[in-house]
CSV table of C-alpha atoms in Angstrom, one decimal:
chain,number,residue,atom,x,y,z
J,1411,UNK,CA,-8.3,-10.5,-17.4
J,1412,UNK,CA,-6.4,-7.1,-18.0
J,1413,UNK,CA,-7.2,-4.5,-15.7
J,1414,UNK,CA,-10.0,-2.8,-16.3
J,1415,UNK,CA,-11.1,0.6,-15.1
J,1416,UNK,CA,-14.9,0.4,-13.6
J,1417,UNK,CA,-16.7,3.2,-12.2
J,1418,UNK,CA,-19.5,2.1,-9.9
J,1419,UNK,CA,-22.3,4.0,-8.7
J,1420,UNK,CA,-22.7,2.8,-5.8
J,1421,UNK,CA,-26.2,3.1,-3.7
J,1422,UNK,CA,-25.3,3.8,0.0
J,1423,UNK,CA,-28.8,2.0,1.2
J,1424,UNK,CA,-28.4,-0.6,2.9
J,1425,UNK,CA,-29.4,-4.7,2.0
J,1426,UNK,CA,-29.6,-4.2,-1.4
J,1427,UNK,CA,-28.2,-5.7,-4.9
J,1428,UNK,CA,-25.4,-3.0,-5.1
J,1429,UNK,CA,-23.6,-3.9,-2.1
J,1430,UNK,CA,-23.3,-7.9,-3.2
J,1431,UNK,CA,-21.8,-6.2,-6.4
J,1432,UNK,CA,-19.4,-3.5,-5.0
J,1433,UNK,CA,-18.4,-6.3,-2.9
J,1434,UNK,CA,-17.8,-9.0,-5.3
J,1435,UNK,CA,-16.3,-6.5,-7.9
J,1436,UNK,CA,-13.5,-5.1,-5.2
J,1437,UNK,CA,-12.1,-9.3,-5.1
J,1438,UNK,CA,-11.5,-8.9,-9.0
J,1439,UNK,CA,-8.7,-7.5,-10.9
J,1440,UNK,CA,-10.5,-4.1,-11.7
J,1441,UNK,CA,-9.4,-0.5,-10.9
J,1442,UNK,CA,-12.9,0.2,-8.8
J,1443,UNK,CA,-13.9,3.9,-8.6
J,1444,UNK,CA,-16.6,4.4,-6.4
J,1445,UNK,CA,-19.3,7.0,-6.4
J,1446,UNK,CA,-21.5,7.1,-3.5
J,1447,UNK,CA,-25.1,8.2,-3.7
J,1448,UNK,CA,-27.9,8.6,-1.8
J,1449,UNK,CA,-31.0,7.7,-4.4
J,1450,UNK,CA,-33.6,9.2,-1.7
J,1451,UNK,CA,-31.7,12.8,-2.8
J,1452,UNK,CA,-31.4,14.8,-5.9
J,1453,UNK,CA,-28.1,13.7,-7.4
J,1454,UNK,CA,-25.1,16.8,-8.4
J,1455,UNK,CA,-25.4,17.9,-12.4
J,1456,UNK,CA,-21.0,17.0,-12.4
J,1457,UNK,CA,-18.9,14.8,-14.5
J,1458,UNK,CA,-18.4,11.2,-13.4
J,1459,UNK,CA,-15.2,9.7,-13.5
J,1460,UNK,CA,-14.1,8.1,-17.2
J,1461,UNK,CA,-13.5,4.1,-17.2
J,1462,UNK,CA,-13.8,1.4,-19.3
J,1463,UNK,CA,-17.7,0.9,-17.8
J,1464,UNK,CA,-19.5,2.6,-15.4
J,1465,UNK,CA,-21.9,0.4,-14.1
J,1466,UNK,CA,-25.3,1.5,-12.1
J,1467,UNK,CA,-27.3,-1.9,-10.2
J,1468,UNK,CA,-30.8,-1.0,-9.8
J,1469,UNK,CA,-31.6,-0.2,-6.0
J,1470,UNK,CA,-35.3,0.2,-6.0
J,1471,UNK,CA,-35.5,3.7,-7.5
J,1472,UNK,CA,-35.3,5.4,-10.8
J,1473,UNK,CA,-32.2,7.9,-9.7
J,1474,UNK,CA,-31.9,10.6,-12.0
J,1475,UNK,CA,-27.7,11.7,-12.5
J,1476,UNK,CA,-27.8,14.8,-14.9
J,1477,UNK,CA,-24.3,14.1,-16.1
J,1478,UNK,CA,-25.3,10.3,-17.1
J,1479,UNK,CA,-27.1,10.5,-20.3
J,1480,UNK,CA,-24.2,13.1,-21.6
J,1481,UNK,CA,-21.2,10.1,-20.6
J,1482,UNK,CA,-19.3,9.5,-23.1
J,1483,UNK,CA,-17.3,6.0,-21.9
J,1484,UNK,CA,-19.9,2.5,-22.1
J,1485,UNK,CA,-22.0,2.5,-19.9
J,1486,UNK,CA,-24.4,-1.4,-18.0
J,1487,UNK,CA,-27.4,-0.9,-15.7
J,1488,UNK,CA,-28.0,-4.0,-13.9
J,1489,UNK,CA,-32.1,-4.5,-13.9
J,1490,UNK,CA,-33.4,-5.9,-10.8
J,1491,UNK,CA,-37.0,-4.7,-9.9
J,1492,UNK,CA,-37.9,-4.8,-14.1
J,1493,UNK,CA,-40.5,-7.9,-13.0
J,1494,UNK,CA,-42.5,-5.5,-11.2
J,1495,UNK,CA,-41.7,-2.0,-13.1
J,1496,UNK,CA,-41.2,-3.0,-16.8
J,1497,UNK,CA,-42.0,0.4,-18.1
J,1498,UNK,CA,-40.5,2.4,-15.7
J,1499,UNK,CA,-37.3,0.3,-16.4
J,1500,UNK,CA,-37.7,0.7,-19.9
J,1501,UNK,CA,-38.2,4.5,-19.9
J,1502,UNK,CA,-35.0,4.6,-17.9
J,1503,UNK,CA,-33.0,2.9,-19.9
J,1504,UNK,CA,-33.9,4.6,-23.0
J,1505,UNK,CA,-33.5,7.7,-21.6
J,1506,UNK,CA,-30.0,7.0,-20.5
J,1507,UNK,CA,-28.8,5.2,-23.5
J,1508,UNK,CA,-26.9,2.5,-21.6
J,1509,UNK,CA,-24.5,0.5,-23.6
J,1510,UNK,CA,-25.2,-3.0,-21.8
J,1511,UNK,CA,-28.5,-3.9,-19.8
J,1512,UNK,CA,-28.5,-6.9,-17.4
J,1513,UNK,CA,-31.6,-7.8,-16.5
J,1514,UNK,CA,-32.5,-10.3,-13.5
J,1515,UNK,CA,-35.3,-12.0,-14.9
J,1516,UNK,CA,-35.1,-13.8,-18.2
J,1517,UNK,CA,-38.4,-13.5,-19.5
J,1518,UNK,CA,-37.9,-9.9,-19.0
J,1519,UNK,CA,-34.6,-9.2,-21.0
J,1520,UNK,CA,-36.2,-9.0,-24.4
J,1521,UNK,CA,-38.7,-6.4,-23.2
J,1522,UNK,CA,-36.0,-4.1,-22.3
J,1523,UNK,CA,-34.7,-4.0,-25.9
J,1524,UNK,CA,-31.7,-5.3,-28.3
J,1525,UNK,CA,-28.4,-4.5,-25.5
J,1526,UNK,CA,-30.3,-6.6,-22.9
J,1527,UNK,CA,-29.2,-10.0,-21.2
J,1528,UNK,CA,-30.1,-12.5,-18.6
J,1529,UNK,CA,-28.5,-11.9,-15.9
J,1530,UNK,CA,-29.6,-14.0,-12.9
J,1531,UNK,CA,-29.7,-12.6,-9.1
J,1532,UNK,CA,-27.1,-14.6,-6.9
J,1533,UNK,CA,-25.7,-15.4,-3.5
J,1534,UNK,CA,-22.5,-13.9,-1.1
J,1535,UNK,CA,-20.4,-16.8,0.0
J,1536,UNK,CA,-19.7,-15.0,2.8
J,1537,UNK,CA,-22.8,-13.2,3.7
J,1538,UNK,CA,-25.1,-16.2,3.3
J,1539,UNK,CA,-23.5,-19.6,4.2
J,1540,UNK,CA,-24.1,-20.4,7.5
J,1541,UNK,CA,-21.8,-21.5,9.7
J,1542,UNK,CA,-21.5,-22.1,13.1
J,1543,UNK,CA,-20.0,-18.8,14.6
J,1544,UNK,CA,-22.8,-17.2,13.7
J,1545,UNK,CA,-24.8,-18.2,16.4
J,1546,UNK,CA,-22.2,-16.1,18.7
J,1547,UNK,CA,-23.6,-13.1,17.6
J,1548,UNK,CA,-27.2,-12.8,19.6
J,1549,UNK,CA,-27.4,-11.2,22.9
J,1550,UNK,CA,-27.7,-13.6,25.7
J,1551,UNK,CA,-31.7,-13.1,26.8
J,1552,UNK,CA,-32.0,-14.4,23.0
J,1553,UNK,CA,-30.0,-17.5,23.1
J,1554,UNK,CA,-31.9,-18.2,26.0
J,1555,UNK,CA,-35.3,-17.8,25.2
J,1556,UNK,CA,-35.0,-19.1,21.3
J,1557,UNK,CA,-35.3,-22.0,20.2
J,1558,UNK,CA,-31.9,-23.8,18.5
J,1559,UNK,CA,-34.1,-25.7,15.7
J,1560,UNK,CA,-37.2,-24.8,13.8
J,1561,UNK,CA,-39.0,-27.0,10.9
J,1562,UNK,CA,-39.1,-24.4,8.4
J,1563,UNK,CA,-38.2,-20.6,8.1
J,1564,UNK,CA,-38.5,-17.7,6.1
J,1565,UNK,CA,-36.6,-13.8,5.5
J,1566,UNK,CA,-38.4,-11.5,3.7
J,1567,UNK,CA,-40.9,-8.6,2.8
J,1568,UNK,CA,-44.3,-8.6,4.7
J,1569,UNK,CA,-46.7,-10.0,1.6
J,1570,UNK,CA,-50.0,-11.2,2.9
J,1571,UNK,CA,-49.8,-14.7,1.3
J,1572,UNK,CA,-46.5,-14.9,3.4
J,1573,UNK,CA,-47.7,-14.2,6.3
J,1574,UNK,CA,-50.8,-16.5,5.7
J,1575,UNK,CA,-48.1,-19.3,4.5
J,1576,UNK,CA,-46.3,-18.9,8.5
J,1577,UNK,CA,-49.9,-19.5,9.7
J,1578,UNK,CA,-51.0,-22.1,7.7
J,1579,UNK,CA,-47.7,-24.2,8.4
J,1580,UNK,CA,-48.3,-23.5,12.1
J,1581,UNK,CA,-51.9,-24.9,12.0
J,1582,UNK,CA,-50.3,-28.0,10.8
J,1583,UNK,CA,-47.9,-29.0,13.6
J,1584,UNK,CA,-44.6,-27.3,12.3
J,1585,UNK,CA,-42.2,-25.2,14.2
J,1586,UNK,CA,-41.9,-21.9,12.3
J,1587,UNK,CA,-39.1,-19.0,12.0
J,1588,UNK,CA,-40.3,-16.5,10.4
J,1589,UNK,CA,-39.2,-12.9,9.8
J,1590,UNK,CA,-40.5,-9.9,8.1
J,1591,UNK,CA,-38.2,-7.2,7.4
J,1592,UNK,CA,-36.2,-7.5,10.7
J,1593,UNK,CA,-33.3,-10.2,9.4
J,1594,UNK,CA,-31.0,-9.0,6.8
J,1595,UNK,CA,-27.6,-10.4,5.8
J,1596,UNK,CA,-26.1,-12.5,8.0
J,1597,UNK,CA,-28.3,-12.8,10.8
J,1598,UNK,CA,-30.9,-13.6,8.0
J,1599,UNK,CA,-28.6,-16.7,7.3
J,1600,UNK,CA,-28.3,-17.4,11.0
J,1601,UNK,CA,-32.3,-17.5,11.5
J,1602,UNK,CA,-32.6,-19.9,8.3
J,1603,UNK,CA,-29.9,-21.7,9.3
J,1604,UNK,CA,-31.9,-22.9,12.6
J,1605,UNK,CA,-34.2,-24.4,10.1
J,1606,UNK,CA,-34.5,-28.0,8.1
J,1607,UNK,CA,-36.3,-26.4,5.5
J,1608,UNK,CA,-35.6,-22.6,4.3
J,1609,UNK,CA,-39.3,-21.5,2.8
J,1610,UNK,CA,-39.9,-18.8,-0.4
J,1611,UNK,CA,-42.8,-17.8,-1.7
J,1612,UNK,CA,-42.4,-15.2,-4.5
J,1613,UNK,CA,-44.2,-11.9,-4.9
J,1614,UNK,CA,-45.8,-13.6,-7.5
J,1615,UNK,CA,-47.7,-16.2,-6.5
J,1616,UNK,CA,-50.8,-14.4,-6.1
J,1617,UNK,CA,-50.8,-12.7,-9.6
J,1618,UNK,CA,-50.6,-9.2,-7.7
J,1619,UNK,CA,-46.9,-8.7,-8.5
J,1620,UNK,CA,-44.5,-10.0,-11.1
J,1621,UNK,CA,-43.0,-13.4,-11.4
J,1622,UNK,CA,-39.4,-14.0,-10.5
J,1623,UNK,CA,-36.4,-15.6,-9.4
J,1624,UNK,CA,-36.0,-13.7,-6.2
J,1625,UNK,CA,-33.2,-13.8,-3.9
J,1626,UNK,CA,-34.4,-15.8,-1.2
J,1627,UNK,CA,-34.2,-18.4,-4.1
J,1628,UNK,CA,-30.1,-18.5,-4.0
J,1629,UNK,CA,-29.5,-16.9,-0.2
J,1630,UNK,CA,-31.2,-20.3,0.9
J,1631,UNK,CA,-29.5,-22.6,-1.2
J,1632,UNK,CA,-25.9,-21.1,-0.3
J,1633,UNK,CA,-27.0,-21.4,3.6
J,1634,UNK,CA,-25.9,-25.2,3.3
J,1635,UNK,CA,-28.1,-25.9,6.7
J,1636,UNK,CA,-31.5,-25.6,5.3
J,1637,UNK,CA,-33.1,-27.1,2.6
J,1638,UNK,CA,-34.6,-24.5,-0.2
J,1639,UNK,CA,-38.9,-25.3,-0.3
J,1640,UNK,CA,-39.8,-23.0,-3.3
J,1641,UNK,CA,-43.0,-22.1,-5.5
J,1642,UNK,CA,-41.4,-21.7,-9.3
J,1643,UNK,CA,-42.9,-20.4,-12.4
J,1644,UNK,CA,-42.6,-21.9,-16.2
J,1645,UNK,CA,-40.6,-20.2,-18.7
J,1646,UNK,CA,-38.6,-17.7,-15.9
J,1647,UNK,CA,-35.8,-20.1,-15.9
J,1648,UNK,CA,-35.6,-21.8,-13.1
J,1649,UNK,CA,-35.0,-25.0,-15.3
J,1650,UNK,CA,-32.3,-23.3,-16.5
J,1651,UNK,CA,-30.2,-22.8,-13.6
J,1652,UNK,CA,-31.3,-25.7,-11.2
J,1653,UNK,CA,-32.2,-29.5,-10.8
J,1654,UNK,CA,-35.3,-30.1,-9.0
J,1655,UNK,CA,-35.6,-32.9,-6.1
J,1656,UNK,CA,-31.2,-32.3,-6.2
J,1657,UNK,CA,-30.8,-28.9,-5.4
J,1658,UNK,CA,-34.1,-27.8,-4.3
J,1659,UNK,CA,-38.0,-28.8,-3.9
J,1660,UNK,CA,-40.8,-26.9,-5.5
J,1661,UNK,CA,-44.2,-26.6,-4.7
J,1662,UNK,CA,-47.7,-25.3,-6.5
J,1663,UNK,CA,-50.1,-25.4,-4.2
J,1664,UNK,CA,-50.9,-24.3,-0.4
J,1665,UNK,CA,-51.6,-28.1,0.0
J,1666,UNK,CA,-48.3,-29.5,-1.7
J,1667,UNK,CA,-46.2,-26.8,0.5
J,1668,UNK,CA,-47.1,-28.3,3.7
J,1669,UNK,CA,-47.5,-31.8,2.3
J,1670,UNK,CA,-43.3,-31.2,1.1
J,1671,UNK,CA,-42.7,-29.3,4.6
J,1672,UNK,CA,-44.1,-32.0,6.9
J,1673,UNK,CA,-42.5,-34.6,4.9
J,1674,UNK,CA,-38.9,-33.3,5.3
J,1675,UNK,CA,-39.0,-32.1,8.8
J,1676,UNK,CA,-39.7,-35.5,9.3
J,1677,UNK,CA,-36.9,-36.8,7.0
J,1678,UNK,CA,-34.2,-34.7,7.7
J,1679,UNK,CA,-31.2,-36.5,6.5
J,1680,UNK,CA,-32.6,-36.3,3.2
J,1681,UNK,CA,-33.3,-32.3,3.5
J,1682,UNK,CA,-29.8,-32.2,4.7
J,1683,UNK,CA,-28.8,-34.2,1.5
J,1684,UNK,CA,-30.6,-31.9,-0.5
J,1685,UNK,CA,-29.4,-28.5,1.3
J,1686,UNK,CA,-25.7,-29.7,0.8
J,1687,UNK,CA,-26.4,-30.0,-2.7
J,1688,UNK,CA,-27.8,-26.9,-3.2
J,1689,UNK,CA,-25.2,-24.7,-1.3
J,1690,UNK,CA,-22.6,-26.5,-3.7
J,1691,UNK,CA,-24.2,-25.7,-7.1
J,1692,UNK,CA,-24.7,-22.2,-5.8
J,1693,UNK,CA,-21.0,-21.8,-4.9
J,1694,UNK,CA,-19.4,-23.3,-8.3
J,1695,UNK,CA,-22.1,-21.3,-10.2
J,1696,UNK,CA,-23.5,-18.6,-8.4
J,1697,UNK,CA,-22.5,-16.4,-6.7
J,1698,UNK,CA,-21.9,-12.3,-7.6
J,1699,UNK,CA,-18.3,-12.8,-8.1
J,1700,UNK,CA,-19.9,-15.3,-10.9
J,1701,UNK,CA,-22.0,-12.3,-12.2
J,1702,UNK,CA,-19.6,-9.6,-11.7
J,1703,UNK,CA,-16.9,-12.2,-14.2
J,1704,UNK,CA,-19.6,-12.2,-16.5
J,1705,UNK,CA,-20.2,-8.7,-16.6
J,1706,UNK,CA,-16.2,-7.8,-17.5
J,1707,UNK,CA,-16.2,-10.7,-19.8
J,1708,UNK,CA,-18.5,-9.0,-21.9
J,1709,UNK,CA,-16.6,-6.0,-21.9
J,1710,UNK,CA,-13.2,-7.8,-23.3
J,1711,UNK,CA,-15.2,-9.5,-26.0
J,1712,UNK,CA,-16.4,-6.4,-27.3
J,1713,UNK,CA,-12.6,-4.8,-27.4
């Protein structure tokens, strides 16, 4: 891999996609330019920096940059949110004329137009496997008061139905660790990895938001501790990147979630087995350094 020049504008927000990329992109062979922004302000009308790609992840917000529709070097927006704001996505895209569009979800690609591509979300090996120092990092009224184990677990956004899910498993005899907002990073993969089972539940299951393959999805699988208990949809292409019952468990129902959960927090040499298997397939396969490859191999088969 020669060594390519990448400008990266790179969202200063914390917990989102960019910094897994920024990261991941700074271990290759690249020359890395970064831009710093701030997509809750009005961007400068200057010229960005020339490179062989400057590359934009989604963080949330369609950031307007004056100077970007007028670049004249190739130009990749990484879609994440598209699930949930197809149009928006699609407007922005056109508007910029990007050269390359990932996109996170694969039924969503071919809405977004000829130049777009799966691109699936991924995991940090180093932000989301869990190991055992970090436990050393809570304050010592915490590690007093907490318990060391839980039977299943969850990180995420504040959506009803998961809130209702934490509830429901409760009413049914399991320990729970849940957390709303208030774990990111690795003290997300320290709280999941006090758990036998690591639970998701996408935005989607309702029918309120879009269908995906969120994060949560890979995060838990790279944790290694917990196994990954996961609603799935058809055609989104979970299939695709994963074996079910080897390196995760899915559900449908309410009534098959806590039926999976009580059965593995009572088995949990066979959650274990399962976790271990999952954190592998996610390290070979899938991480960001995985995505980030993929992004500059595209580049050197179009020279």
């Amino acid at each position: 891999m020669k060594n390519l020049r990448v400008v990266f504008l790179h969202s200063i927000v914390p917990y989102n996609t960019s910094y897994y990329y920024f990261k991941a992109l700074k271990s290759l062979n690249v020359e890395l330019i970064d831009v710093p922004f701030d997509p809750h302000k009005p961007q400068p009308d200057k010229p960005l920096p020339e490179g062989d790609l400057l590359l934009l992840i989604d963080c949330g917000l369609p950031v307007c940059f004056p100077s970007l529709k007028k670049y004249n070097c190739p130009k990749g927006f990484v879609s994440i949110d598209s699930c949930h704001k197809l149009e928006i996505h699609r407007d922005y895209c056109d508007e910029n004329e990007f050269d390359y569009i990932w996109v996170a979800q694969k039924h969503i690609a071919e809405g977004l137009g000829p130049r777009a591509s799966w691109l699936p979300l991924a995991a940090d090996e180093e932000e989301h496997v869990f190991r055992p120092e970090l436990a050393k990092g809570e304050g010592f009224w915490e590690c007093c008061l907490k318990k060391s184990h839980y039977d299943i677990g969850m990180c995420g956004a504040p959506y009803k139905h998961r809130r209702q899910f934490e509830k429901l498993f409760r009413k049914n005899g399991l320990s729970t660790n849940f957390y709303f907002r208030k774990k990111f990073r690795k003290s997300a993969t320290r709280e999941i990895g006090r758990c036998t089972i690591g639970f998701n539940v996408g935005a989607g299951f309702t029918g309120e938001k879009g269908k995906d393959i969120n994060m949560r999805v890979f995060e838990t699988m790279a944790n290694g501790q917990a196994m990954l208990l996961t609603n799935t949809y058809e055609n989104v292409g979970y299939e695709d990147l994963f074996l079910e019952n080897r390196h995760y468990v899915t559900y449908k129902t309410e009534d098959e979630a806590v039926e999976k959960a009580r059965y593995f927090a009572n088995n949990p040499l066979e959650a274990a087995r399962i976790a271990r298997e999952g954190q592998r397939h996610i390290l070979a396969n899938h991480t960001y350094l995985h995505r980030c490859k993929e992004i500059l191999s595209v580049l050197e088969r179009s020279e």
